[in-house]
PDB file of C-alpha atoms in Angstrom:
ATOM      1  CA  MET M 198      85.826  93.017 130.510  1.00 37.00           C
ATOM      2  CA  LEU M 199      87.344  92.441 126.399  1.00 34.00           C
ATOM      3  CA  ARG M 200      91.045  91.964 125.993  1.00 36.00           C
ATOM      4  CA  PRO M 201      91.738  93.761 122.647  1.00 34.00           C
ATOM      5  CA  PHE M 202      91.571  92.085 118.843  1.00 31.00           C
ATOM      6  CA  PRO M 203      95.604  90.810 118.583  1.00 36.00           C
ATOM      7  CA  HIS M 204      97.231  94.130 117.081  1.00 39.00           C
ATOM      8  CA  SER M 205      94.033  96.281 116.801  1.00 38.00           C
ATOM      9  CA  GLY M 206      94.928  98.300 119.502  1.00 41.00           C
ATOM     10  CA  CYS M 207      91.133  98.940 120.447  1.00 42.00           C
ATOM     11  CA  PRO M 208      88.972  96.601 122.324  1.00 43.00           C
ATOM     12  CA  MET M 209      86.065  94.645 119.694  1.00 45.00           C
ATOM     13  CA  ARG M 210      82.621  94.294 120.220  1.00 48.00           C
ATOM     14  CA  PRO M 211      81.178  90.716 120.834  1.00 46.00           C
ATOM     15  CA  ALA M 212      79.350  90.368 117.543  1.00 48.00           C
ATOM     16  CA  LEU M 213      82.222  92.448 115.432  1.00 40.00           C
ATOM     17  CA  LEU M 214      84.691  89.711 116.832  1.00 39.00           C
ATOM     18  CA  ALA M 215      81.722  86.984 115.352  1.00 44.00           C
ATOM     19  CA  ILE M 216      81.875  88.405 112.218  1.00 39.00           C
ATOM     20  CA  ALA M 217      85.886  89.035 111.972  1.00 41.00           C
ATOM     21  CA  LEU M 218      86.432  84.861 113.262  1.00 40.00           C
ATOM     22  CA  SER M 219      83.821  83.854 110.801  1.00 46.00           C
ATOM     23  CA  LEU M 220      85.635  85.502 107.546  1.00 42.00           C
ATOM     24  CA  ALA M 221      89.043  84.597 109.370  1.00 44.00           C
ATOM     25  CA  VAL M 222      87.729  80.740 109.540  1.00 47.00           C
ATOM     26  CA  ALA M 223      86.573  81.237 105.453  1.00 47.00           C
ATOM     27  CA  THR M 224      89.393  82.230 104.444  1.00 47.00           C
ATOM     28  CA  PRO M 225      91.164  79.808 102.952  1.00 49.00           C
ATOM     29  CA  ALA M 226      87.944  78.069 101.023  1.00 48.00           C
ATOM     30  CA  LEU M 227      88.455  81.183  99.472  1.00 46.00           C
ATOM     31  CA  ALA M 228      91.503  81.693  98.223  1.00 47.00           C
ATOM     32  CA  GLN M 229      90.788  78.190  97.217  1.00 51.00           C
ATOM     33  CA  ASP M 230      88.331  79.189  94.431  1.00 49.00           C
ATOM     34  CA  THR M 231      89.937  81.727  93.170  1.00 59.00           C
ATOM     35  CA  ALA M 232      93.538  79.935  92.065  1.00 65.00           C
ATOM     36  CA  LYS M 233      94.142  80.242  89.369  1.00 66.00           C
ATOM     37  CA  PRO M 234      93.651  76.952  87.232  1.00 73.00           C
ATOM     38  CA  LYS M 235      97.224  74.463  86.591  1.00 81.00           C
ATOM     39  CA  TYR M 236      98.851  75.416  83.665  1.00 85.00           C
ATOM     40  CA  ARG M 237      98.771  73.026  80.715  1.00 93.00           C
ATOM     41  CA  SER M 238     100.898  73.051  78.205  1.00 94.00           C
ATOM     42  CA  ALA M 239      99.868  72.965  74.791  1.00 96.00           C
ATOM     43  CA  LYS M 240     101.353  69.274  74.511  1.00 96.00           C
ATOM     44  CA  GLU M 241      98.406  68.182  77.141  1.00 96.00           C
ATOM     45  CA  ILE M 242      95.719  70.193  75.168  1.00 98.00           C
ATOM     46  CA  ILE M 243      96.339  68.746  72.334  1.00 98.00           C
ATOM     47  CA  ASP M 244      96.946  64.844  73.408  1.00 97.00           C
ATOM     48  CA  ALA M 245      93.550  65.613  75.363  1.00 97.00           C
ATOM     49  CA  ALA M 246      91.925  67.275  72.122  1.00 98.00           C
ATOM     50  CA  PRO M 247      88.589  65.239  71.509  1.00 98.00           C
ATOM     51  CA  ALA M 248      88.019  63.094  67.903  1.00 97.00           C
ATOM     52  CA  SER M 249      85.971  65.927  66.792  1.00 98.00           C
ATOM     53  CA  ALA M 250      88.833  67.814  66.739  1.00 98.00           C
ATOM     54  CA  TRP M 251      90.937  66.335  63.877  1.00 98.00           C
ATOM     55  CA  ARG M 252      90.346  66.424  60.289  1.00 98.00           C
ATOM     56  CA  ASP M 253      91.895  63.867  57.845  1.00 98.00           C
ATOM     57  CA  LEU M 254      94.266  64.543  55.632  1.00 98.00           C
ATOM     58  CA  ASP M 255      92.612  64.349  52.454  1.00 98.00           C
ATOM     59  CA  PRO M 256      94.482  62.344  49.545  1.00 98.00           C
ATOM     60  CA  ALA M 257      93.370  63.802  46.345  1.00 98.00           C
ATOM     61  CA  ASN M 258      94.295  67.298  47.807  1.00 98.00           C
ATOM     62  CA  THR M 259      97.690  66.045  49.301  1.00 98.00           C
ATOM     63  CA  LEU M 260     101.698  64.826  47.093  1.00 98.00           C
ATOM     64  CA  TYR M 261     104.372  62.101  48.392  1.00 98.00           C
ATOM     65  CA  MET M 262     107.607  63.511  47.647  1.00 98.00           C
ATOM     66  CA  GLU M 263     109.402  60.160  47.482  1.00 98.00           C
ATOM     67  CA  LEU M 264     113.160  60.873  47.675  1.00 98.00           C
ATOM     68  CA  PRO M 265     116.880  58.910  48.344  1.00 98.00           C
ATOM     69  CA  ALA M 266     116.354  59.394  52.428  1.00 97.00           C
ATOM     70  CA  GLY M 267     112.253  58.601  53.217  1.00 98.00           C
ATOM     71  CA  ARG M 268     108.698  60.582  52.236  1.00 98.00           C
ATOM     72  CA  VAL M 269     107.577  64.177  52.022  1.00 98.00           C
ATOM     73  CA  VAL M 270     103.885  64.733  52.530  1.00 98.00           C
ATOM     74  CA  ILE M 271     102.904  67.933  51.789  1.00 98.00           C
ATOM     75  CA  GLU M 272      99.328  69.215  51.601  1.00 98.00           C
ATOM     76  CA  LEU M 273      98.529  71.415  48.647  1.00 98.00           C
ATOM     77  CA  ALA M 274      96.367  74.431  49.594  1.00 98.00           C
ATOM     78  CA  PRO M 275      93.538  74.819  45.877  1.00 98.00           C
ATOM     79  CA  GLY M 276      92.105  77.068  47.769  1.00 98.00           C
ATOM     80  CA  PHE M 277      94.370  79.462  47.228  1.00 98.00           C
ATOM     81  CA  ALA M 278      95.612  79.432  44.010  1.00 98.00           C
ATOM     82  CA  PRO M 279      94.081  76.584  42.473  1.00 98.00           C
ATOM     83  CA  GLU M 280      94.673  76.637  38.969  1.00 98.00           C
ATOM     84  CA  HIS M 281      98.718  75.860  40.201  1.00 98.00           C
ATOM     85  CA  VAL M 282      97.055  73.137  42.292  1.00 98.00           C
ATOM     86  CA  ALA M 283      95.045  71.768  39.364  1.00 98.00           C
ATOM     87  CA  ASN M 284      98.366  71.687  36.851  1.00 98.00           C
ATOM     88  CA  ILE M 285     100.438  69.833  40.078  1.00 98.00           C
ATOM     89  CA  LYS M 286      98.177  67.301  39.662  1.00 98.00           C
ATOM     90  CA  THR M 287      98.325  67.141  35.945  1.00 98.00           C
ATOM     91  CA  MET M 288     101.762  66.604  36.148  1.00 98.00           C
ATOM     92  CA  ALA M 289     102.115  64.947  39.197  1.00 98.00           C
ATOM     93  CA  LYS M 290     100.104  62.058  38.003  1.00 98.00           C
ATOM     94  CA  GLY M 291     102.031  62.317  34.381  1.00 98.00           C
ATOM     95  CA  GLY M 292     105.037  61.400  36.644  1.00 98.00           C
ATOM     96  CA  PHE M 293     107.144  64.431  35.684  1.00 98.00           C
ATOM     97  CA  TRP M 294     109.276  65.851  38.885  1.00 98.00           C
ATOM     98  CA  ASP M 295     109.627  61.585  38.730  1.00 98.00           C
ATOM     99  CA  GLY M 296     113.995  61.382  37.952  1.00 98.00           C
ATOM    100  CA  LEU M 297     114.218  64.536  38.690  1.00 98.00           C
ATOM    101  CA  ALA M 298     116.228  66.438  41.087  1.00 98.00           C
ATOM    102  CA  ILE M 299     116.390  69.240  43.865  1.00 98.00           C
ATOM    103  CA  TYR M 300     118.955  71.611  42.267  1.00 98.00           C
ATOM    104  CA  ARG M 301     119.456  74.254  44.857  1.00 98.00           C
ATOM    105  CA  SER M 302     119.642  74.330  48.793  1.00 98.00           C
ATOM    106  CA  GLN M 303     120.373  78.198  49.811  1.00 98.00           C
ATOM    107  CA  ASP M 304     120.722  77.739  52.936  1.00 97.00           C
ATOM    108  CA  ASN M 305     118.196  79.410  55.822  1.00 97.00           C
ATOM    109  CA  PHE M 306     115.932  80.225  52.842  1.00 98.00           C
ATOM    110  CA  VAL M 307     114.644  77.582  50.741  1.00 98.00           C
ATOM    111  CA  VAL M 308     114.977  74.184  48.933  1.00 98.00           C
ATOM    112  CA  GLN M 309     114.008  74.141  44.664  1.00 98.00           C
ATOM    113  CA  PHE M 310     113.164  71.541  42.375  1.00 98.00           C
ATOM    114  CA  GLY M 311     112.175  70.378  38.960  1.00 98.00           C
ATOM    115  CA  ASP M 312     113.489  70.095  35.957  1.00 97.00           C
ATOM    116  CA  ALA M 313     117.252  71.811  36.106  1.00 96.00           C
ATOM    117  CA  GLU M 314     116.969  71.010  32.695  1.00 93.00           C
ATOM    118  CA  GLY M 315     114.331  73.166  31.878  1.00 90.00           C
ATOM    119  CA  GLU M 316     115.695  75.644  29.915  1.00 87.00           C
ATOM    120  CA  GLU M 317     118.210  74.336  27.633  1.00 85.00           C
ATOM    121  CA  ALA M 318     116.682  73.652  24.189  1.00 82.00           C
ATOM    122  CA  GLY M 319     117.091  69.530  23.858  1.00 86.00           C
ATOM    123  CA  LYS M 320     116.867  68.811  27.116  1.00 91.00           C
ATOM    124  CA  ALA M 321     113.852  70.119  29.010  1.00 94.00           C
ATOM    125  CA  LYS M 322     111.313  66.727  29.826  1.00 96.00           C
ATOM    126  CA  PRO M 323     108.243  67.441  28.107  1.00 96.00           C
ATOM    127  CA  TYR M 324     105.670  68.312  30.506  1.00 97.00           C
ATOM    128  CA  PRO M 325     102.486  65.391  30.931  1.00 98.00           C
ATOM    129  CA  ALA M 326      99.603  65.950  28.331  1.00 98.00           C
ATOM    130  CA  GLY M 327      97.104  68.197  30.020  1.00 98.00           C
ATOM    131  CA  THR M 328      99.563  70.398  31.545  1.00 98.00           C
ATOM    132  CA  LYS M 329      98.890  74.708  30.918  1.00 98.00           C
ATOM    133  CA  THR M 330     101.583  76.204  29.448  1.00 96.00           C
ATOM    134  CA  HIS M 331     100.409  79.454  31.106  1.00 98.00           C
ATOM    135  CA  LEU M 332      99.192  80.276  34.379  1.00 98.00           C
ATOM    136  CA  PRO M 333      97.336  83.591  35.700  1.00 98.00           C
ATOM    137  CA  ALA M 334      98.969  84.620  39.079  1.00 98.00           C
ATOM    138  CA  GLU M 335      97.538  83.745  42.161  1.00 98.00           C
ATOM    139  CA  PHE M 336      98.547  85.753  44.750  1.00 98.00           C
ATOM    140  CA  THR M 337      96.087  86.238  46.964  1.00 98.00           C
ATOM    141  CA  ARG M 338      92.695  84.919  46.851  1.00 98.00           C
ATOM    142  CA  ASP M 339      89.109  87.199  48.303  1.00 97.00           C
ATOM    143  CA  ALA M 340      89.024  87.508  51.767  1.00 96.00           C
ATOM    144  CA  LYS M 341      85.174  86.708  51.707  1.00 93.00           C
ATOM    145  CA  SER M 342      85.172  83.211  50.461  1.00 90.00           C
ATOM    146  CA  ALA M 343      86.949  81.464  53.882  1.00 91.00           C
ATOM    147  CA  ARG M 344      86.966  81.412  56.863  1.00 96.00           C
ATOM    148  CA  PHE M 345      89.377  83.374  58.730  1.00 97.00           C
ATOM    149  CA  ASP M 346      90.636  81.640  62.469  1.00 98.00           C
ATOM    150  CA  LYS M 347      93.058  84.820  63.681  1.00 97.00           C
ATOM    151  CA  LEU M 348      95.777  85.572  66.140  1.00 97.00           C
ATOM    152  CA  PRO M 349      95.060  87.901  68.459  1.00 95.00           C
ATOM    153  CA  ASP M 350      98.876  89.625  67.682  1.00 96.00           C
ATOM    154  CA  ARG M 351     100.034  92.083  65.448  1.00 94.00           C
ATOM    155  CA  ASP M 352     102.343  91.014  62.783  1.00 97.00           C
ATOM    156  CA  GLY M 353     104.275  92.921  60.793  1.00 96.00           C
ATOM    157  CA  TYR M 354     103.208  92.361  57.394  1.00 98.00           C
ATOM    158  CA  ALA M 355      99.803  92.462  57.055  1.00 98.00           C
ATOM    159  CA  PRO M 356      97.142  93.612  59.026  1.00 98.00           C
ATOM    160  CA  GLU M 357      95.667  90.461  60.355  1.00 98.00           C
ATOM    161  CA  VAL M 358      97.065  87.021  60.816  1.00 98.00           C
ATOM    162  CA  GLY M 359      95.792  83.963  61.062  1.00 98.00           C
ATOM    163  CA  PHE M 360      94.453  80.025  59.107  1.00 98.00           C
ATOM    164  CA  ILE M 361      92.604  79.983  56.431  1.00 98.00           C
ATOM    165  CA  ASP M 362      91.460  76.324  55.396  1.00 96.00           C
ATOM    166  CA  GLY M 363      94.452  74.978  57.738  1.00 96.00           C
ATOM    167  CA  MET M 364      97.252  77.298  56.018  1.00 98.00           C
ATOM    168  CA  PRO M 365      99.478  80.093  57.889  1.00 98.00           C
ATOM    169  CA  ALA M 366      97.185  82.853  56.377  1.00 98.00           C
ATOM    170  CA  ALA M 367      97.368  87.188  56.272  1.00 98.00           C
ATOM    171  CA  ARG M 368      94.536  88.851  55.472  1.00 98.00           C
ATOM    172  CA  ASP M 369      94.161  92.653  54.651  1.00 98.00           C
ATOM    173  CA  PRO M 370      89.706  93.810  55.390  1.00 96.00           C
ATOM    174  CA  LYS M 371      89.849  96.886  53.699  1.00 96.00           C
ATOM    175  CA  ALA M 372      91.191  95.482  50.432  1.00 97.00           C
ATOM    176  CA  GLY M 373      89.209  92.255  51.012  1.00 97.00           C
ATOM    177  CA  LYS M 374      92.350  90.399  50.399  1.00 98.00           C
ATOM    178  CA  ALA M 375      94.091  86.711  52.248  1.00 98.00           C
ATOM    179  CA  TRP M 376      97.372  84.848  51.170  1.00 98.00           C
ATOM    180  CA  MET M 377      99.130  82.343  52.239  1.00 98.00           C
ATOM    181  CA  ALA M 378     102.307  83.371  54.584  1.00 98.00           C
ATOM    182  CA  HIS M 379     105.311  82.375  54.159  1.00 98.00           C
ATOM    183  CA  CYS M 380     106.037  80.124  56.799  1.00 98.00           C
ATOM    184  CA  TYR M 381     108.440  77.276  57.520  1.00 98.00           C
ATOM    185  CA  GLY M 382     107.538  74.736  55.055  1.00 98.00           C
ATOM    186  CA  MET M 383     105.427  75.879  52.998  1.00 98.00           C
ATOM    187  CA  LEU M 384     105.508  74.905  48.719  1.00 98.00           C
ATOM    188  CA  GLY M 385     105.883  77.791  46.600  1.00 98.00           C
ATOM    189  CA  ALA M 386     106.611  77.700  42.340  1.00 98.00           C
ATOM    190  CA  GLY M 387     108.977  79.833  41.619  1.00 98.00           C
ATOM    191  CA  ARG M 388     108.326  81.748  38.227  1.00 97.00           C
ATOM    192  CA  ASN M 389     110.903  84.667  36.565  1.00 96.00           C
ATOM    193  CA  ASN M 390     110.675  88.473  36.403  1.00 97.00           C
ATOM    194  CA  ALA M 391     106.469  88.276  35.139  1.00 98.00           C
ATOM    195  CA  PRO M 392     103.872  87.483  37.448  1.00 97.00           C
ATOM    196  CA  ASP M 393     102.527  84.957  35.512  1.00 97.00           C
ATOM    197  CA  SER M 394     105.471  82.680  34.186  1.00 97.00           C
ATOM    198  CA  SER M 395     105.110  80.450  36.579  1.00 98.00           C
ATOM    199  CA  ILE M 396     103.785  77.110  35.605  1.00 98.00           C
ATOM    200  CA  GLY M 397     104.030  75.048  38.749  1.00 98.00           C
ATOM    201  CA  ALA M 398     106.568  73.125  37.468  1.00 98.00           C
ATOM    202  CA  GLU M 399     109.439  74.230  39.026  1.00 98.00           C
ATOM    203  CA  LEU M 400     108.695  74.430  43.017  1.00 98.00           C
ATOM    204  CA  TYR M 401     110.343  75.651  46.635  1.00 98.00           C
ATOM    205  CA  VAL M 402     110.398  74.591  50.100  1.00 98.00           C
ATOM    206  CA  VAL M 403     110.936  77.678  53.326  1.00 98.00           C
ATOM    207  CA  THR M 404     113.734  75.409  55.098  1.00 98.00           C
ATOM    208  CA  GLY M 405     114.690  78.752  56.990  1.00 97.00           C
ATOM    209  CA  GLN M 406     113.812  81.440  58.922  1.00 95.00           C
ATOM    210  CA  SER M 407     110.507  82.364  57.443  1.00 97.00           C
ATOM    211  CA  PRO M 408     110.778  84.794  54.511  1.00 98.00           C
ATOM    212  CA  ARG M 409     107.756  86.749  54.755  1.00 98.00           C
ATOM    213  CA  GLY M 410     108.873  89.444  52.161  1.00 97.00           C
ATOM    214  CA  LEU M 411     107.847  86.866  49.903  1.00 98.00           C
ATOM    215  CA  ASP M 412     104.251  87.192  50.372  1.00 98.00           C
ATOM    216  CA  ARG M 413     102.007  88.174  47.839  1.00 98.00           C
ATOM    217  CA  GLN M 414     104.944  87.993  45.424  1.00 98.00           C
ATOM    218  CA  LEU M 415     104.729  84.161  44.191  1.00 98.00           C
ATOM    219  CA  SER M 416     102.128  81.902  43.957  1.00 98.00           C
ATOM    220  CA  ALA M 417     101.990  79.509  47.380  1.00 98.00           C
ATOM    221  CA  VAL M 418     100.269  76.036  46.418  1.00 98.00           C
ATOM    222  CA  GLY M 419     100.767  73.972  49.773  1.00 98.00           C
ATOM    223  CA  ARG M 420     103.030  72.543  52.523  1.00 98.00           C
ATOM    224  CA  VAL M 421     104.714  70.213  54.082  1.00 98.00           C
ATOM    225  CA  VAL M 422     103.093  68.594  56.714  1.00 98.00           C
ATOM    226  CA  LYS M 423     105.728  65.684  57.535  1.00 98.00           C
ATOM    227  CA  GLY M 424     109.277  64.932  56.382  1.00 98.00           C
ATOM    228  CA  MET M 425     111.134  68.155  56.340  1.00 98.00           C
ATOM    229  CA  GLU M 426     113.738  66.698  58.727  1.00 98.00           C
ATOM    230  CA  PHE M 427     114.297  65.060  54.952  1.00 98.00           C
ATOM    231  CA  LEU M 428     114.395  68.587  53.203  1.00 98.00           C
ATOM    232  CA  SER M 429     116.027  70.164  55.598  1.00 97.00           C
ATOM    233  CA  VAL M 430     119.483  68.576  56.113  1.00 97.00           C
ATOM    234  CA  ILE M 431     119.890  68.767  52.280  1.00 97.00           C
ATOM    235  CA  PRO M 432     123.412  70.313  51.428  1.00 97.00           C
ATOM    236  CA  ARG M 433     123.699  73.965  51.173  1.00 97.00           C
ATOM    237  CA  GLY M 434     124.630  74.610  47.140  1.00 97.00           C
ATOM    238  CA  PRO M 435     127.530  77.485  47.246  1.00 97.00           C
ATOM    239  CA  GLU M 436     126.911  81.579  47.588  1.00 95.00           C
ATOM    240  CA  PRO M 437     124.587  83.473  46.332  1.00 96.00           C
ATOM    241  CA  MET M 438     121.635  81.619  45.722  1.00 97.00           C
ATOM    242  CA  GLY M 439     122.551  77.514  46.686  1.00 98.00           C
ATOM    243  CA  PHE M 440     122.483  76.522  43.232  1.00 97.00           C
ATOM    244  CA  TYR M 441     124.356  72.884  43.077  1.00 98.00           C
ATOM    245  CA  GLU M 442     127.336  73.636  39.327  1.00 95.00           C
ATOM    246  CA  LYS M 443     127.305  70.345  38.949  1.00 96.00           C
ATOM    247  CA  PRO M 444     124.696  67.539  38.086  1.00 95.00           C
ATOM    248  CA  GLU M 445     126.309  64.829  40.908  1.00 96.00           C
ATOM    249  CA  GLN M 446     125.393  67.196  44.071  1.00 97.00           C
ATOM    250  CA  ARG M 447     121.610  67.129  43.088  1.00 97.00           C
ATOM    251  CA  ALA M 448     119.280  65.243  45.693  1.00 97.00           C
ATOM    252  CA  PRO M 449     117.958  63.406  43.025  1.00 98.00           C
ATOM    253  CA  ILE M 450     113.886  62.913  43.713  1.00 98.00           C
ATOM    254  CA  VAL M 451     112.982  58.437  43.274  1.00 98.00           C
ATOM    255  CA  SER M 452     109.267  60.229  42.627  1.00 98.00           C
ATOM    256  CA  ILE M 453     105.962  62.746  43.481  1.00 98.00           C
ATOM    257  CA  LYS M 454     103.142  61.319  43.107  1.00 98.00           C
ATOM    258  CA  LEU M 455      99.173  62.357  44.259  1.00 98.00           C
ATOM    259  CA  ALA M 456      98.493  60.183  47.280  1.00 98.00           C
ATOM    260  CA  SER M 457      95.122  58.701  46.047  1.00 98.00           C
ATOM    261  CA  ASP M 458      97.115  57.539  43.244  1.00 98.00           C
ATOM    262  CA  VAL M 459      99.003  55.473  45.589  1.00 98.00           C
ATOM    263  CA  PRO M 460      97.246  52.397  46.843  1.00 98.00           C
ATOM    264  CA  GLU M 461      95.929  52.663  50.467  1.00 97.00           C
ATOM    265  CA  ALA M 462      98.012  50.401  51.871  1.00 97.00           C
ATOM    266  CA  GLN M 463     101.571  51.951  51.075  1.00 98.00           C
ATOM    267  CA  ARG M 464      99.978  55.910  52.020  1.00 98.00           C
ATOM    268  CA  THR M 465     100.415  57.835  55.056  1.00 98.00           C
ATOM    269  CA  PRO M 466      97.448  58.297  57.150  1.00 97.00           C
ATOM    270  CA  LEU M 467      97.383  61.752  58.968  1.00 98.00           C
ATOM    271  CA  GLN M 468      94.754  63.884  60.626  1.00 98.00           C
ATOM    272  CA  LEU M 469      95.512  67.508  61.295  1.00 98.00           C
ATOM    273  CA  LEU M 470      94.671  69.469  64.039  1.00 98.00           C
ATOM    274  CA  ARG M 471      91.201  71.743  62.904  1.00 98.00           C
ATOM    275  CA  THR M 472      92.440  75.714  63.559  1.00 98.00           C
ATOM    276  CA  ASP M 473      88.872  76.764  64.584  1.00 97.00           C
ATOM    277  CA  SER M 474      88.873  73.686  67.191  1.00 98.00           C
ATOM    278  CA  GLN M 475      88.550  74.814  71.336  1.00 98.00           C
ATOM    279  CA  ALA M 476      92.076  72.672  70.696  1.00 98.00           C
ATOM    280  CA  PHE M 477      93.950  74.757  69.137  1.00 98.00           C
ATOM    281  CA  ILE M 478      92.483  77.968  70.362  1.00 98.00           C
ATOM    282  CA  ASP M 479      93.785  76.542  73.685  1.00 97.00           C
ATOM    283  CA  ALA M 480      97.115  75.268  73.046  1.00 98.00           C
ATOM    284  CA  THR M 481      97.950  78.217  71.000  1.00 97.00           C
ATOM    285  CA  GLU M 482      96.511  80.394  74.394  1.00 96.00           C
ATOM    286  CA  ALA M 483      99.060  78.139  76.157  1.00 95.00           C
ATOM    287  CA  ARG M 484     102.303  79.233  73.783  1.00 95.00           C
ATOM    288  CA  ARG M 485     101.890  82.442  73.870  1.00 95.00           C
ATOM    289  CA  ASN M 486     102.115  82.170  77.654  1.00 93.00           C
ATOM    290  CA  ARG M 487     104.172  79.556  78.906  1.00 92.00           C
ATOM    291  CA  VAL M 488     104.636  79.350  82.647  1.00 88.00           C
ATOM    292  CA  ASP M 489     106.563  76.394  83.471  1.00 87.00           C
ATOM    293  CA  GLY M 490     109.280  75.441  85.060  1.00 86.00           C
ATOM    294  CA  PHE M 491     111.714  76.780  82.505  1.00 91.00           C
ATOM    295  CA  TYR M 492     109.394  79.838  81.071  1.00 89.00           C
ATOM    296  CA  THR M 493     109.124  81.829  83.803  1.00 87.00           C
ATOM    297  CA  ILE M 494     107.974  85.462  82.116  1.00 89.00           C
ATOM    298  CA  PRO M 495     104.418  85.021  79.448  1.00 86.00           C
ATOM    299  CA  VAL M 496     105.356  86.618  76.625  1.00 91.00           C
ATOM    300  CA  GLY M 497     102.339  87.883  75.719  1.00 94.00           C
ATOM    301  CA  HIS M 498     102.915  87.099  71.948  1.00 96.00           C
ATOM    302  CA  ILE M 499     103.251  84.996  68.856  1.00 97.00           C
ATOM    303  CA  ASP M 500     104.678  84.789  65.894  1.00 97.00           C
ATOM    304  CA  LEU M 501     102.357  83.780  62.809  1.00 98.00           C
ATOM    305  CA  CYS M 502     104.776  80.655  62.094  1.00 98.00           C
ATOM    306  CA  ASN M 503     105.857  79.996  65.017  1.00 97.00           C
ATOM    307  CA  VAL M 504     102.084  78.514  65.622  1.00 97.00           C
ATOM    308  CA  PRO M 505     103.268  74.599  64.683  1.00 95.00           C
ATOM    309  CA  LEU M 506      99.931  72.511  63.363  1.00 95.00           C
ATOM    310  CA  PRO M 507      99.722  69.724  65.250  1.00 97.00           C
ATOM    311  CA  VAL M 508      99.952  66.671  63.230  1.00 98.00           C
ATOM    312  CA  ARG M 509      99.310  63.082  64.684  1.00 98.00           C
ATOM    313  CA  ALA M 510      98.856  59.612  62.867  1.00 97.00           C
ATOM    314  CA  PRO M 511      94.772  58.294  63.218  1.00 96.00           C
ATOM    315  CA  PRO M 512      94.484  56.943  66.192  1.00 94.00           C
ATOM    316  CA  ALA M 513      93.720  52.776  66.147  1.00 88.00           C
ATOM    317  CA  LYS M 514      90.440  51.441  66.472  1.00 79.00           C
TER     318      LYS M 514
END
């Protein structure tokens, strides 16, 4: 006579008993097969990214801003502001910013640089030959003219956000427009009240909480990819806007040059992770749903300006 199956409360036929035993034996293997893959951190994913996931920084679209403390490397964005970028290149080739200064540092906002005496008659530094003295406002671009690597999360400032040409960007599909976002490190062209009053001579870098309300209000011309530590520590100017009251308070600029005009041996070779690469997509997802020994609750959301673009020195050949 068969004994009851433990806790079953009823006898079991031999055939059913054999099936139950086979399932019991198979359960550990089944659990192993359906186990979730081990969480990989964004750093682990980036470190394992193949060479094809990286792109070289183009010297023809890179500025070297030399400060007494070190070099700031800036990638220009001709796809967003082609006329401004062309003017900036002309001014850099002509040494316009050499010997000028950072004359504004507003807490949790921006540093601004150029000719602090530019609006005073007889004191303004002449523009280099070929500089255009009037440019159109370049606040947006045609959304259909470039690949858009879209983030999955909602944004309070735009219908869609993601990356265009590696730059943090927003897009309005209905209007057919895209624009660069005011994230930390973004480089923009200062202007007066008139939308077309900028020529790229006075520039600013975002050093505080991303002022996204400025999106589509100014021409975004690039972003810092290395050396933000030299800009973020510049002493703050007085309220309300951080403009220094005395010339000696300004932070001097040694020079601003195009990387292509610097001897190759003196350049800073850099590679940036492609935003259309699987490594970038996976690393962003790892940040959206981070779970490790410290992070116990997956957020399931990430803000555009909280997605850093990985930068590295090219590996030795």
